[in-house]
Amino acid sequence: MEHIFISYARADDEPFVEQLHDDLTKHGFDIWWDKQTMQSRGLTFLQELRDAIEGSDRLIAVIGPNAVKSDYVRAEWEHALLFSRGVVPILREGDYSLIPDELSKFHCPDFRRERPYNEALEELLRILAEPVPQLGSILTAVPSLPPHFLHRRDEITRFGDTVLADVQRPTVITSAKQTTALQGMGGIGKSVMAAAFARATETRRAFTDGVIWLTIGQNPDPSSKLLLVGTAFGDDPVNYVDLDAARARLPRVLSDKVCLIVLDDVWNVAHATPFINALGPRCRLLITTRDGSLVTALGAQEYSLDVLTETAALQLLANWCDQDVGSLPTEAVSVASECGNLPLALALCGAMARDGTPWSDILEALEEADLTFIKGNIPNYPYPDVLKALKVSVDALAKENPAAAEHYHKLVVFPADEAVPEVAVLTLWLQTDVLKERDARRLLTTLERKALLRLEGEAHHRLVSMHDLQYDYLRAVVGDLSNLHSQLLEAYQQKCADGWQSGPNDGYFFEHLAYHLVEAGRKDELQRLLFDFEWLQAKLVATNVNSLIADYDFLQEDQQPRLVQGAIRLSAHVLARDKTQFAGQLLGRMQSFRESGIQSMLKQARGWVGDLWLCPLTASLTPSGGTLIRTLEGHTSSVSAVAVTLDGKHAISGSDDNTLRVWDIESGEEIQILEGHTGWVKAVAVTLDGKHVISGSFDNTLRMWDIVSGEEIQTLRGHTDSVEAIAVTLDGKHAISGSDDNTLKVWDIKSGEEIQTLEGHTKWVEAVAVTPDNKYVISGSDDKTLRVWDIESGEEIQTLEGHTNWVTAVAVTPDGKHATSGSRDNTIRVWDIESGEEIQTLVGHTRLVNAIAVTPDGKHAISGSMDKTLKVWDIGSGEEIQTLVGHTSWVNAVAVTPDGKHVISGSMDNILRVWHIKSGEEIQTLEGHTDLVRTVTVTPNGKHAISGSNDKTLRLWDIETGQTIASFSGDGPLHTCAISPDGVTIVAGDTSGRVHFLRLQGVE
């Protein structure tokens, strides 16, 4: 439904306007008509009218002799020309010469009595049926115009010609033309002018991707400002975790945008430079500043804003005091002169006159204003005219209501250049003064009426702001502010029953507590607070990671806070997406630090009561502190294999850095580095007693190590090419290795002696499995065969032929009777181990089989393939029971729940899927990873799945609901994962060479 505002003079045939209203309403238009919507206009152009016009799609200007004489009607259509999408003039009385020049360019239907009304109405309806031009969105809050906004239409038009030049042309222009600086003295109206331009229809029509407003001030947080721009265009906050990242990212976001960015109140070249450097060819930057030298330094085109003319100044005074210009006394002219024709000063004086202060008294007070206190606190202050008006206004308030003036003074405790939620103001006022909440809200409205502050938004949720000249005045009057900061802290402390972390999330408290502690001289308390995990977690949840990092800037002289800040900064990309990982990230990065504050914080972090979460047992993530990285890194290349001892106490990892590492899972300590291999470690197996680990390497050897001492007990030499696979018999006596030299070897674990060389394969041995009775080993090879060997005699008992491509995987059923193999010929085959007979050929996949799992009862096999499907097979009959279709890329990983009812698959489509094995139904789609899933395992209780991905995360999933319930982010893609028998400890390896030990916290 299109919204239309009707502008008219009541003396120009009001009954006609009523008929027009009714007819347009019947045709489906939503009409704003003052007689129905607002019974009395009052004497001034009310804010309600302005808001209605700005909310309309079009304004219909009913032209007649009285309308063209009316200042109010003119104000309506002038406002519409600036802020409505379209203006349609219609002539009701008089002739076309009456139409104002500004409206003469629009088609004007003739609604005079000589023409049939219905004919004219049809013409109007045709005009209204034409599409309303779309406007660019206002992406961040642009300040509303002041209550008695003075139209400076010619000024805005000239200014627009400067800013909008070549916007619609897809040509590259110089950066000087992309950046315009609106320069002028304080209080002259720069911000109001910029806001009017940003809201104007012509501006929003030109900048189709939107308008962004940022208040900069003297001490901005540059990265947070860049973040606001990026996220306004839908970019991921993770790309703005620090200033360097934000500077690098924003140019890409803005490269194809047609947008206007306004930086209000810029004091420093460095604060504007990142935005200038980020502009796309059709972006424009508008800066407001008092500093002319800054304009030169930026190389921007300058638009200088001068003080109001005497005529405009008197009009503004008249607007504020609800009088016609012609009725102003001569003293008003002198008041405007004393105010230097500056809009802020004029507003203050006009408000006093409206509230009953005689013009002569205002003039006398201005002439006699004593600014000695200002000169003492702010020498050579350049804006005495505004300060005189402020002093006179506040003095008048103090005579009228001393308590109100005292409340106003207290607003100086809040940071300059920020809009403060009214609830924060009320927290201060209601605690320190005997004041009811409704009276406090009414006082805010009164102060706005007196032009002493600005309010934005609706009651109870308004934002309070002041001009920085008003802050200057209050700082000079109040002097030492530390007591006020203490009062505000005391007020908030009464709202924190369980410590600062239990404070109100009111949009101010968590954001500014650190600032007020410093200003109150309580820096030691801030130091303790920034090592209090409960506070840090609460602040992170209430705000964002950049706000948390910024608090540590108050303590840069101390090393410990810098270390914590560095750890949070390293984790910012994770926390920007998932705040529940805060405890895990701190523990993963800081456990090696022994400083008492850090250790106390980590102790709290370990006890964090969230839902299920993954708690690192070691400092396995990149820490803060520079050179300390060396003692914590672990592997320096990809982790290729991980094994856990049966007692769950130790994990052993093998890596492409040629080493193995032994880890104490409970403490997270790296116990041993097992060095000796001269090639990548590709296979690891632990003996059943947990005392020894056997590794296989590209250096053609196996090595046996004592887990406790780290001693290399045996080097098992014999293979002439790399060792690809190792299996240990269940009795712990023998190890069997498979090699690229086409052989298997059987080794006596105790003596290290090579007992047998099993020769027969003609190509690489890729896979090895041992039967549960320890009698046989089954090998799979690139020669397309499996072979069954007698471990004791070394005799080849069976050659299992049938595959037409490499055999990549072998598994033995729990009863030891059957072997299942997967191959690059896209089939799975089931073999009778004793007879060597191929019982079943499980044909169905059309591409390579990547993964196989067997159900605990040995009855079914589930395969995952590059053909994007899983298949469920009956091992006994060889029948394909189900084809599980849903993935859109290769299936890389398969895991079966302990009860044998469900299978979880991971794919290169970044998704895990949970399937019911019997029915083939897809029960859950587990979405969250942003890159391919490489590994999946199921907890022993069958309730949760753990997946590792190239997106550098582990995710813990609730299998029943399909929801991610915890996640952990590493420093590299996570390709391997194992879980201890108790289902609580997880070991994962990533491609950066780190092994992560995680405790599943919150599990019952």
PDB file of N, CA, C and O in Angstrom, residues 16 96 114 249 293 345 371 390 393 402 412 469 500 551 582 741 749 787 799 812 816 884 926 940 954:
ATOM      1  N   PHE A  16     -13.030  20.015  -0.970  1.00  0.00           N
ATOM      2  CA  PHE A  16     -12.393  19.300  -2.081  1.00  0.00           C
ATOM      3  C   PHE A  16     -11.327  18.333  -1.559  1.00  0.00           C
ATOM      4  O   PHE A  16     -11.233  17.176  -2.022  1.00  0.00           O
ATOM      5  N   TYR A  96      -1.848  28.568 -13.464  1.00  0.00           N
ATOM      6  CA  TYR A  96      -0.567  27.863 -13.363  1.00  0.00           C
ATOM      7  C   TYR A  96       0.577  28.776 -12.968  1.00  0.00           C
ATOM      8  O   TYR A  96       1.640  28.305 -12.579  1.00  0.00           O
ATOM      9  N   GLU A 114     -13.519  23.980 -13.604  1.00  0.00           N
ATOM     10  CA  GLU A 114     -13.923  23.939 -15.006  1.00  0.00           C
ATOM     11  C   GLU A 114     -13.743  22.549 -15.617  1.00  0.00           C
ATOM     12  O   GLU A 114     -14.356  22.214 -16.640  1.00  0.00           O
ATOM     13  N   ARG A 249      40.035  -6.202   4.484  1.00  0.00           N
ATOM     14  CA  ARG A 249      38.767  -6.761   4.033  1.00  0.00           C
ATOM     15  C   ARG A 249      37.823  -5.728   3.418  1.00  0.00           C
ATOM     16  O   ARG A 249      37.186  -5.975   2.386  1.00  0.00           O
ATOM     17  N   SER A 293      43.040  22.213   8.232  1.00  0.00           N
ATOM     18  CA  SER A 293      44.293  21.564   7.842  1.00  0.00           C
ATOM     19  C   SER A 293      44.097  20.073   7.612  1.00  0.00           C
ATOM     20  O   SER A 293      44.800  19.454   6.807  1.00  0.00           O
ATOM     21  N   ALA A 345      23.829  28.030  19.534  1.00  0.00           N
ATOM     22  CA  ALA A 345      23.580  29.126  20.473  1.00  0.00           C
ATOM     23  C   ALA A 345      22.184  29.717  20.264  1.00  0.00           C
ATOM     24  O   ALA A 345      21.475  30.052  21.225  1.00  0.00           O
ATOM     25  N   LEU A 371      32.820  34.342  31.546  1.00  0.00           N
ATOM     26  CA  LEU A 371      33.431  33.084  31.095  1.00  0.00           C
ATOM     27  C   LEU A 371      34.813  32.864  31.697  1.00  0.00           C
ATOM     28  O   LEU A 371      35.624  32.124  31.152  1.00  0.00           O
ATOM     29  N   LEU A 390      25.249  28.792  26.378  1.00  0.00           N
ATOM     30  CA  LEU A 390      25.103  27.648  27.272  1.00  0.00           C
ATOM     31  C   LEU A 390      25.034  28.090  28.728  1.00  0.00           C
ATOM     32  O   LEU A 390      24.198  27.613  29.502  1.00  0.00           O
ATOM     33  N   SER A 393      21.722  29.699  29.443  1.00  0.00           N
ATOM     34  CA  SER A 393      20.649  28.707  29.455  1.00  0.00           C
ATOM     35  C   SER A 393      20.676  27.862  30.721  1.00  0.00           C
ATOM     36  O   SER A 393      19.646  27.645  31.364  1.00  0.00           O
ATOM     37  N   PRO A 402      16.756  24.149  40.416  1.00  0.00           N
ATOM     38  CA  PRO A 402      18.156  23.863  40.756  1.00  0.00           C
ATOM     39  C   PRO A 402      18.505  22.379  40.648  1.00  0.00           C
ATOM     40  O   PRO A 402      19.605  22.035  40.206  1.00  0.00           O
ATOM     41  N   VAL A 412      27.911  14.835  32.309  1.00  0.00           N
ATOM     42  CA  VAL A 412      29.288  14.902  31.824  1.00  0.00           C
ATOM     43  C   VAL A 412      30.068  13.634  32.144  1.00  0.00           C
ATOM     44  O   VAL A 412      31.136  13.397  31.572  1.00  0.00           O
ATOM     45  N   LEU A 469      30.459  20.667  22.243  1.00  0.00           N
ATOM     46  CA  LEU A 469      30.619  21.958  22.910  1.00  0.00           C
ATOM     47  C   LEU A 469      29.890  21.972  24.254  1.00  0.00           C
ATOM     48  O   LEU A 469      30.331  22.624  25.211  1.00  0.00           O
ATOM     49  N   TRP A 500      30.243  -7.981  39.426  1.00  0.00           N
ATOM     50  CA  TRP A 500      30.084  -7.201  38.194  1.00  0.00           C
ATOM     51  C   TRP A 500      29.520  -8.040  37.050  1.00  0.00           C
ATOM     52  O   TRP A 500      28.797  -7.527  36.189  1.00  0.00           O
ATOM     53  N   ASP A 551      39.225  -3.387  26.173  1.00  0.00           N
ATOM     54  CA  ASP A 551      39.363  -3.095  27.606  1.00  0.00           C
ATOM     55  C   ASP A 551      40.801  -3.238  28.088  1.00  0.00           C
ATOM     56  O   ASP A 551      41.234  -2.528  29.006  1.00  0.00           O
ATOM     57  N   PHE A 582      34.941 -19.588  24.247  1.00  0.00           N
ATOM     58  CA  PHE A 582      35.877 -18.708  24.946  1.00  0.00           C
ATOM     59  C   PHE A 582      36.756 -19.468  25.931  1.00  0.00           C
ATOM     60  O   PHE A 582      37.983 -19.317  25.935  1.00  0.00           O
ATOM     61  N   ASP A 741      57.129 -52.025  -0.553  1.00  0.00           N
ATOM     62  CA  ASP A 741      58.041 -52.967  -1.219  1.00  0.00           C
ATOM     63  C   ASP A 741      57.320 -54.251  -1.604  1.00  0.00           C
ATOM     64  O   ASP A 741      57.950 -55.244  -1.976  1.00  0.00           O
ATOM     65  N   ILE A 749      57.436 -58.820  18.818  1.00  0.00           N
ATOM     66  CA  ILE A 749      57.475 -57.525  19.490  1.00  0.00           C
ATOM     67  C   ILE A 749      58.514 -57.518  20.597  1.00  0.00           C
ATOM     68  O   ILE A 749      59.227 -56.517  20.800  1.00  0.00           O
ATOM     69  N   ARG A 787      45.364 -61.119   0.319  1.00  0.00           N
ATOM     70  CA  ARG A 787      46.013 -62.401   0.614  1.00  0.00           C
ATOM     71  C   ARG A 787      45.848 -62.713   2.088  1.00  0.00           C
ATOM     72  O   ARG A 787      45.927 -61.819   2.927  1.00  0.00           O
ATOM     73  N   THR A 799      44.767 -66.575  -1.859  1.00  0.00           N
ATOM     74  CA  THR A 799      44.833 -65.345  -2.639  1.00  0.00           C
ATOM     75  C   THR A 799      43.413 -65.021  -3.056  1.00  0.00           C
ATOM     76  O   THR A 799      42.770 -65.822  -3.743  1.00  0.00           O
ATOM     77  N   VAL A 812      37.989 -57.100   9.292  1.00  0.00           N
ATOM     78  CA  VAL A 812      37.629 -58.467   9.648  1.00  0.00           C
ATOM     79  C   VAL A 812      36.413 -58.419  10.550  1.00  0.00           C
ATOM     80  O   VAL A 812      36.323 -57.580  11.459  1.00  0.00           O
ATOM     81  N   GLY A 816      35.725 -63.359  13.126  1.00  0.00           N
ATOM     82  CA  GLY A 816      36.952 -63.788  12.477  1.00  0.00           C
ATOM     83  C   GLY A 816      36.748 -64.652  11.254  1.00  0.00           C
ATOM     84  O   GLY A 816      37.719 -65.164  10.678  1.00  0.00           O
ATOM     85  N   LEU A 884      22.003 -44.796   0.346  1.00  0.00           N
ATOM     86  CA  LEU A 884      21.722 -43.589   1.106  1.00  0.00           C
ATOM     87  C   LEU A 884      22.151 -42.381   0.279  1.00  0.00           C
ATOM     88  O   LEU A 884      23.344 -42.114   0.115  1.00  0.00           O
ATOM     89  N   LEU A 926      23.461 -32.633   9.608  1.00  0.00           N
ATOM     90  CA  LEU A 926      24.273 -31.882  10.557  1.00  0.00           C
ATOM     91  C   LEU A 926      25.060 -30.818   9.792  1.00  0.00           C
ATOM     92  O   LEU A 926      26.098 -31.107   9.193  1.00  0.00           O
ATOM     93  N   PRO A 940      31.268 -43.652  22.760  1.00  0.00           N
ATOM     94  CA  PRO A 940      30.872 -45.015  23.153  1.00  0.00           C
ATOM     95  C   PRO A 940      29.411 -45.135  23.588  1.00  0.00           C
ATOM     96  O   PRO A 940      28.817 -46.199  23.441  1.00  0.00           O
ATOM     97  N   LEU A 954      36.533 -28.896  15.160  1.00  0.00           N
ATOM     98  CA  LEU A 954      35.861 -30.114  15.593  1.00  0.00           C
ATOM     99  C   LEU A 954      34.474 -29.702  16.049  1.00  0.00           C
ATOM    100  O   LEU A 954      34.313 -28.669  16.708  1.00  0.00           O
TER     101      LEU A 954
END
